[in-house]
Short mmCIF file of C-alpha atoms in Angstrom, two decimals:
data_model
loop_
_atom_site.label_atom_id
_atom_site.label_comp_id
_atom_site.label_asym_id
_atom_site.label_seq_id
_atom_site.Cartn_x
_atom_site.Cartn_y
_atom_site.Cartn_z
CA MET G 758 23.40 106.94 143.69
CA HIS G 759 25.72 104.54 145.42
CA PRO G 760 29.45 103.70 145.60
CA ALA G 761 30.68 101.55 142.73
CA PHE G 762 31.08 97.93 143.85
CA SER G 763 34.24 97.66 141.73
CA VAL G 764 36.02 100.19 143.97
CA VAL G 765 34.58 98.69 147.17
CA PHE G 766 35.79 95.22 146.18
CA PHE G 767 39.12 96.59 144.97
CA THR G 768 40.04 98.24 148.27
CA THR G 769 38.83 95.25 150.32
CA ALA G 770 40.47 92.50 148.25
CA THR G 771 43.80 94.24 147.65
CA GLY G 772 44.06 95.26 151.30
CA ALA G 773 43.71 91.63 152.41
CA GLY G 774 45.99 90.39 149.63
CA TYR G 775 48.80 92.83 150.35
CA GLY G 776 48.50 92.18 154.08
CA LEU G 777 48.80 88.43 153.56
CA LEU G 778 51.67 88.85 151.11
CA ALA G 779 53.60 91.08 153.52
CA LEU G 780 53.22 88.61 156.40
CA LEU G 781 54.19 85.65 154.23
CA GLY G 782 57.22 87.55 152.95
CA VAL G 783 58.46 88.45 156.43
CA LEU G 784 57.56 85.29 158.34
CA GLY G 785 58.52 82.99 155.48
CA GLY G 786 61.76 84.84 154.81
CA PHE G 787 62.79 84.66 158.47
CA GLN G 788 61.70 80.99 158.42
CA VAL G 789 59.16 81.51 161.18
CA ILE G 790 56.86 79.60 158.83
CA ALA G 791 58.20 76.33 157.43
CA PRO G 792 58.56 76.30 153.61
CA ASP G 793 55.79 73.77 153.09
CA PHE G 794 54.91 73.38 149.41
CA TRP G 795 51.14 73.47 149.69
CA LEU G 796 51.12 76.23 152.27
CA GLY G 797 53.31 78.39 150.05
CA PHE G 798 51.38 77.50 146.90
CA VAL G 799 47.95 78.23 148.38
CA GLY G 800 49.06 81.18 150.53
CA LEU G 801 50.93 83.07 147.84
CA GLY G 802 48.35 82.08 145.24
CA LEU G 803 45.59 83.48 147.45
CA ALA G 804 47.50 86.69 148.17
CA LEU G 805 48.38 87.38 144.54
CA GLY G 806 44.93 86.23 143.43
CA LEU G 807 43.20 88.73 145.71
CA ILE G 808 45.52 91.49 144.51
CA ALA G 809 44.99 90.65 140.84
CA ALA G 810 41.21 90.32 141.27
CA GLY G 811 41.07 93.68 143.02
CA LEU G 812 43.16 95.41 140.39
CA LEU G 813 41.09 93.94 137.56
CA SER G 814 37.84 94.92 139.26
CA SER G 815 39.03 98.51 139.57
CA THR G 816 39.09 98.81 135.77
CA GLY G 817 35.32 98.29 135.79
CA HIS G 818 35.05 101.72 137.41
CA LEU G 819 36.66 103.39 134.42
CA GLY G 820 34.73 104.84 131.53
CA ARG G 821 37.39 103.59 129.10
CA PRO G 822 39.14 100.60 130.75
CA GLU G 823 41.34 100.03 127.71
CA ARG G 824 43.08 103.32 128.49
CA ALA G 825 43.96 102.35 132.07
CA TRP G 826 47.62 101.91 131.12
CA ARG G 827 47.92 105.67 130.57
CA ALA G 828 47.54 106.28 134.30
CA PHE G 829 51.02 104.84 134.88
CA SER G 830 52.63 107.84 133.17
CA GLN G 831 51.47 110.33 135.82
CA TRP G 832 53.43 108.88 138.75
CA ARG G 833 55.21 112.20 139.43
CA SER G 834 52.01 113.92 140.53
CA SER G 835 49.26 111.33 140.96
CA TRP G 836 48.87 108.93 143.89
CA LEU G 837 46.61 106.81 141.69
CA SER G 838 49.43 106.44 139.18
CA ARG G 839 51.92 105.68 141.94
CA GLU G 840 49.61 103.00 143.22
CA GLY G 841 49.51 101.40 139.78
CA VAL G 842 53.28 101.47 139.43
CA ALA G 843 53.81 100.09 142.95
CA SER G 844 51.28 97.31 142.42
CA VAL G 845 53.06 96.13 139.27
CA ILE G 846 56.51 96.32 140.88
CA THR G 847 55.25 94.24 143.82
CA PHE G 848 54.67 91.26 141.54
CA ILE G 849 58.40 91.03 140.70
CA PRO G 850 59.82 90.20 144.16
CA ALA G 851 56.62 88.33 145.02
CA GLY G 852 57.10 86.12 141.96
CA LEU G 853 60.75 85.42 142.85
CA PHE G 854 59.74 84.65 146.42
CA GLY G 855 57.08 82.26 145.16
CA ILE G 856 59.56 80.49 142.88
CA GLY G 857 61.99 79.99 145.73
CA TRP G 858 59.37 78.79 148.18
CA VAL G 859 57.18 76.65 145.91
CA SER G 860 59.58 75.45 143.22
CA LEU G 861 62.88 75.26 145.12
CA GLY G 862 61.47 74.43 148.54
CA HIS G 863 63.41 76.91 150.66
CA THR G 864 62.96 80.47 151.90
CA GLY G 865 66.49 81.38 152.93
CA GLY G 866 69.20 83.40 151.17
CA TRP G 867 68.07 85.32 148.12
CA VAL G 868 64.54 83.98 148.56
CA ALA G 869 64.35 85.66 151.98
CA ILE G 870 65.53 88.93 150.42
CA ALA G 871 62.84 88.63 147.75
CA GLY G 872 60.24 87.99 150.44
CA PHE G 873 61.34 91.03 152.41
CA LEU G 874 61.25 93.20 149.28
CA ALA G 875 57.78 91.87 148.44
CA ALA G 876 56.61 92.78 151.94
CA CYS G 877 58.05 96.29 151.63
CA ALA G 878 56.47 96.76 148.20
CA ALA G 879 53.11 95.57 149.56
CA VAL G 880 53.25 98.11 152.40
CA VAL G 881 54.21 100.90 149.97
CA THR G 882 51.32 99.98 147.67
CA VAL G 883 48.81 100.08 150.53
CA CYS G 884 50.21 103.49 151.50
CA THR G 885 49.71 104.82 147.97
CA THR G 886 46.13 103.54 148.00
CA GLY G 887 45.45 105.30 151.29
CA MET G 888 47.04 108.51 150.02
CA ILE G 889 44.72 108.58 147.02
CA TYR G 890 41.94 109.44 149.44
CA ALA G 891 43.88 111.16 152.21
CA SER G 892 45.24 113.71 149.70
CA LEU G 893 41.78 114.86 148.55
CA ARG G 894 41.24 118.17 150.34
CA PRO G 895 37.68 118.71 149.03
CA ILE G 896 36.51 115.61 150.95
CA ALA G 897 36.99 116.40 154.63
CA GLN G 898 36.07 112.87 155.82
CA TRP G 899 39.03 111.46 153.87
CA HIS G 900 41.51 114.30 154.24
CA SER G 901 42.34 113.46 157.85
CA ARG G 902 44.98 111.74 159.94
CA TYR G 903 42.78 108.65 160.22
CA THR G 904 42.68 107.58 156.57
CA LEU G 905 46.21 106.36 155.81
CA PRO G 906 46.77 104.53 159.15
CA GLY G 907 43.33 102.99 158.71
CA TYR G 908 44.34 101.43 155.39
CA LEU G 909 47.50 99.97 156.95
CA ILE G 910 45.69 98.67 160.04
CA PHE G 911 42.90 97.05 158.03
CA SER G 912 45.39 95.48 155.63
CA ALA G 913 47.37 93.98 158.52
CA MET G 914 44.13 92.88 160.18
CA THR G 915 42.58 91.08 157.20
CA GLY G 916 45.94 89.69 156.09
CA SER G 917 46.74 88.23 159.52
CA VAL G 918 43.28 86.67 159.89
CA LEU G 919 43.77 85.08 156.46
CA LEU G 920 47.23 83.81 157.40
CA ASN G 921 45.94 82.36 160.66
CA ALA G 922 43.22 80.47 158.77
CA LEU G 923 45.79 79.07 156.35
CA LEU G 924 48.11 77.92 159.13
CA GLN G 925 45.22 76.36 161.03
CA ALA G 926 43.95 74.59 157.90
CA PHE G 927 47.38 73.11 157.11
CA GLY G 928 47.97 71.98 160.68
CA ALA G 929 50.78 74.48 161.23
CA ALA G 930 49.00 76.67 163.77
CA SER G 931 50.97 79.49 165.35
CA MET G 932 49.80 81.00 168.61
CA ALA G 933 51.78 84.14 167.78
CA VAL G 934 49.95 84.62 164.46
CA LEU G 935 46.60 83.87 166.13
CA ALA G 936 47.31 86.43 168.86
CA PHE G 937 48.47 88.98 166.28
CA SER G 938 45.29 88.54 164.22
CA LEU G 939 43.17 89.00 167.34
CA LEU G 940 45.08 92.14 168.40
CA THR G 941 44.97 93.71 164.93
CA THR G 942 41.21 93.08 164.75
CA LEU G 943 40.75 94.85 168.08
CA ALA G 944 43.03 97.66 166.85
CA GLY G 945 41.00 97.97 163.65
CA TRP G 946 37.78 98.13 165.66
CA GLY G 947 39.14 100.88 167.87
CA TRP G 948 40.49 102.83 164.91
CA LYS G 949 37.17 102.61 163.06
CA LEU G 950 35.27 103.87 166.09
CA ALA G 951 37.73 106.75 166.47
CA THR G 952 37.35 107.58 162.77
CA TRP G 953 33.56 107.66 162.98
CA ARG G 954 33.69 109.82 166.09
CA TYR G 955 36.01 112.27 164.33
CA ASN G 956 33.85 112.42 161.20
CA ASP G 957 30.63 112.87 163.17
CA ARG G 958 32.10 115.87 164.99
CA LEU G 959 33.65 117.30 161.85
CA GLU G 960 32.74 120.89 161.18
CA ILE G 961 33.23 121.88 157.56
CA PRO G 962 33.75 125.67 157.33
CA THR G 963 33.01 125.82 153.61
CA THR G 964 29.53 127.00 152.65
CA ALA G 965 27.85 128.05 149.44
CA ASN G 966 28.77 131.63 150.36
CA THR G 967 32.49 130.94 150.81
CA ALA G 968 32.58 128.64 147.78
CA THR G 969 31.14 131.31 145.49
CA GLY G 970 32.73 134.29 147.22
CA LEU G 971 29.35 135.97 147.63
CA ALA G 972 28.24 137.69 150.82
CA GLY G 973 25.31 139.74 152.11
CA GLY G 974 22.87 136.85 152.54
CA THR G 975 22.48 133.10 152.20
CA VAL G 976 23.48 131.79 148.79
CA ARG G 977 21.27 129.05 147.42
CA SER G 978 20.97 127.39 144.04
CA LEU G 979 17.89 128.18 141.94
CA GLU G 980 18.52 125.27 139.59
CA TRP G 981 21.18 122.65 138.94
CA PRO G 982 24.02 123.39 136.52
CA HIS G 983 22.71 120.55 134.31
CA THR G 984 19.50 118.62 133.76
CA GLU G 985 20.63 115.00 134.15
CA GLU G 986 22.58 112.87 136.62
CA ASN G 987 26.31 113.02 136.04
CA TYR G 988 29.62 111.81 137.44
CA LEU G 989 29.74 114.50 140.12
CA LEU G 990 26.53 113.34 141.74
CA LYS G 991 27.11 109.62 141.26
CA GLU G 992 30.67 109.61 142.58
CA MET G 993 30.97 112.70 144.77
CA GLY G 994 27.52 113.32 146.21
CA PHE G 995 26.21 110.21 147.91
CA ARG G 996 23.15 110.66 150.09
CA ILE G 997 22.52 108.08 152.79
CA ALA G 998 19.89 108.41 155.50
CA ARG G 999 21.23 108.71 159.03
CA LYS G 1000 19.23 105.68 160.19
CA HIS G 1001 20.68 103.56 157.38
CA SER G 1002 24.17 104.76 158.18
CA ALA G 1003 23.73 103.83 161.85
CA ARG G 1004 22.43 100.38 160.93
CA LEU G 1005 25.29 99.74 158.50
CA ARG G 1006 27.79 100.82 161.15
CA GLN G 1007 26.32 98.23 163.49
CA ILE G 1008 26.59 95.57 160.79
CA THR G 1009 30.20 96.59 160.16
CA GLN G 1010 31.10 96.29 163.82
CA LEU G 1011 29.39 92.91 164.10
CA LEU G 1012 30.86 91.30 160.98
CA ALA G 1013 34.24 92.96 160.59
CA PHE G 1014 35.25 93.08 164.26
CA ALA G 1015 33.00 91.57 166.95
CA LEU G 1016 32.34 88.12 165.45
CA PRO G 1017 35.95 87.65 164.25
CA VAL G 1018 37.20 88.56 167.73
CA LEU G 1019 34.90 85.96 169.31
CA LEU G 1020 35.82 83.30 166.73
CA LEU G 1021 39.55 83.95 167.08
CA ALA G 1022 39.37 83.99 170.86
CA ALA G 1023 37.55 80.65 170.84
CA THR G 1024 40.22 79.21 168.53
CA PHE G 1025 42.78 79.39 171.33
CA ALA G 1026 40.92 76.67 173.26
CA LEU G 1027 39.77 74.50 170.34
CA PRO G 1028 41.56 71.44 168.91
CA TRP G 1029 42.03 70.83 165.22
CA PRO G 1030 39.91 70.71 163.05
CA PHE G 1031 37.49 72.93 164.99
CA ALA G 1032 40.17 75.60 165.30
CA ALA G 1033 40.55 75.60 161.52
CA ILE G 1034 36.79 75.84 160.99
CA PHE G 1035 36.46 78.78 163.37
CA SER G 1036 39.43 80.52 161.74
CA VAL G 1037 37.95 80.14 158.25
CA LEU G 1038 34.61 81.45 159.51
CA ALA G 1039 36.44 84.48 160.94
CA VAL G 1040 37.86 85.19 157.48
CA MET G 1041 34.49 84.91 155.79
CA VAL G 1042 32.52 87.15 158.16
CA GLN G 1043 35.33 89.70 158.36
CA PHE G 1044 35.60 89.99 154.58
CA ALA G 1045 31.84 90.55 154.37
CA GLY G 1046 32.06 93.14 157.12
CA MET G 1047 34.91 94.96 155.40
CA LEU G 1048 32.85 95.19 152.22
CA VAL G 1049 30.19 97.00 154.23
CA GLU G 1050 32.83 99.17 155.92
CA ARG G 1051 34.34 100.17 152.57
CA TRP G 1052 30.89 100.96 151.18
CA LEU G 1053 30.28 103.27 154.12
CA PHE G 1054 33.73 104.81 153.67
CA PHE G 1055 32.66 106.04 150.24
CA ALA G 1056 28.96 106.64 150.94
CA GLU G 1057 29.46 108.85 154.00
CA ALA G 1058 32.04 111.09 152.33
CA LYS G 1059 30.85 114.45 151.01
CA HIS G 1060 32.61 116.45 148.31
CA THR G 1061 32.37 120.24 148.57
CA VAL G 1062 31.12 120.31 144.97
CA THR G 1063 27.72 119.26 146.36
CA LEU G 1064 27.36 122.81 147.70
CA TYR G 1065 26.47 123.85 144.18
CA TYR G 1066 23.51 121.47 144.34
CA GLY G 1067 22.15 122.86 147.59
CA ARG G 1068 23.37 119.95 149.74
#
């Protein structure tokens, strides 16, 4: 029993893609970043590519991927449906922004408006993704004040580290972007530590007695409700040893936060091309670390349905 890699990759890739898209939309629209053809082509292509790859990978988690389109109809009540709608809408202003930047060679006027709208749509989409998990009351580790801000912080963090690497690689380094990527990585590290501390101290009042409404003793299950593994156990009842969880948390801190902080800090004093190399390395190790962090996010969560299995 383990978290599906399709969902782990989806949340990691789309978070970085939307973060990069939002920064490109704002900084490009306000002409903080020069409308260089190759920078716009590679930057927007990378952002939209990560988003598209993440969205496509998420269909691998579905039992019937060909029916994924039906989820869009439930936007009035489902955060998952709202996420799908928002993700599709984001491509419209992002596409117009890309046409203006790459094809027309400018980011002012209506192109700036399209960039700003793309940034807003990217932020909204990340919020809907975070709310998918934050709205689930049966999973106490997700239904907390840390989940939604965490998605926004990690998206800004990975997106800014990506943008810094692009600017460094194209010889258009910005000390402001470098500083922002360093600060957001430190903020993400602090937020992750606070989230773990909250979850470790979490006291879940629900027991088998309260879940079944039975009293007068300790309720325990004599046998499982079914004889084979099913969706509930595979997706809602992960079991990870405490020692493995501690080790994976250390790996997360090292790859997602500590090493990127050191690499980004060193970039301040390095000339090109060493600054570009260190910036690209920061992207690579951070992405690997965020894959581990997302895996833990799903693996350490416990659904109250596991009470019926004596867990």
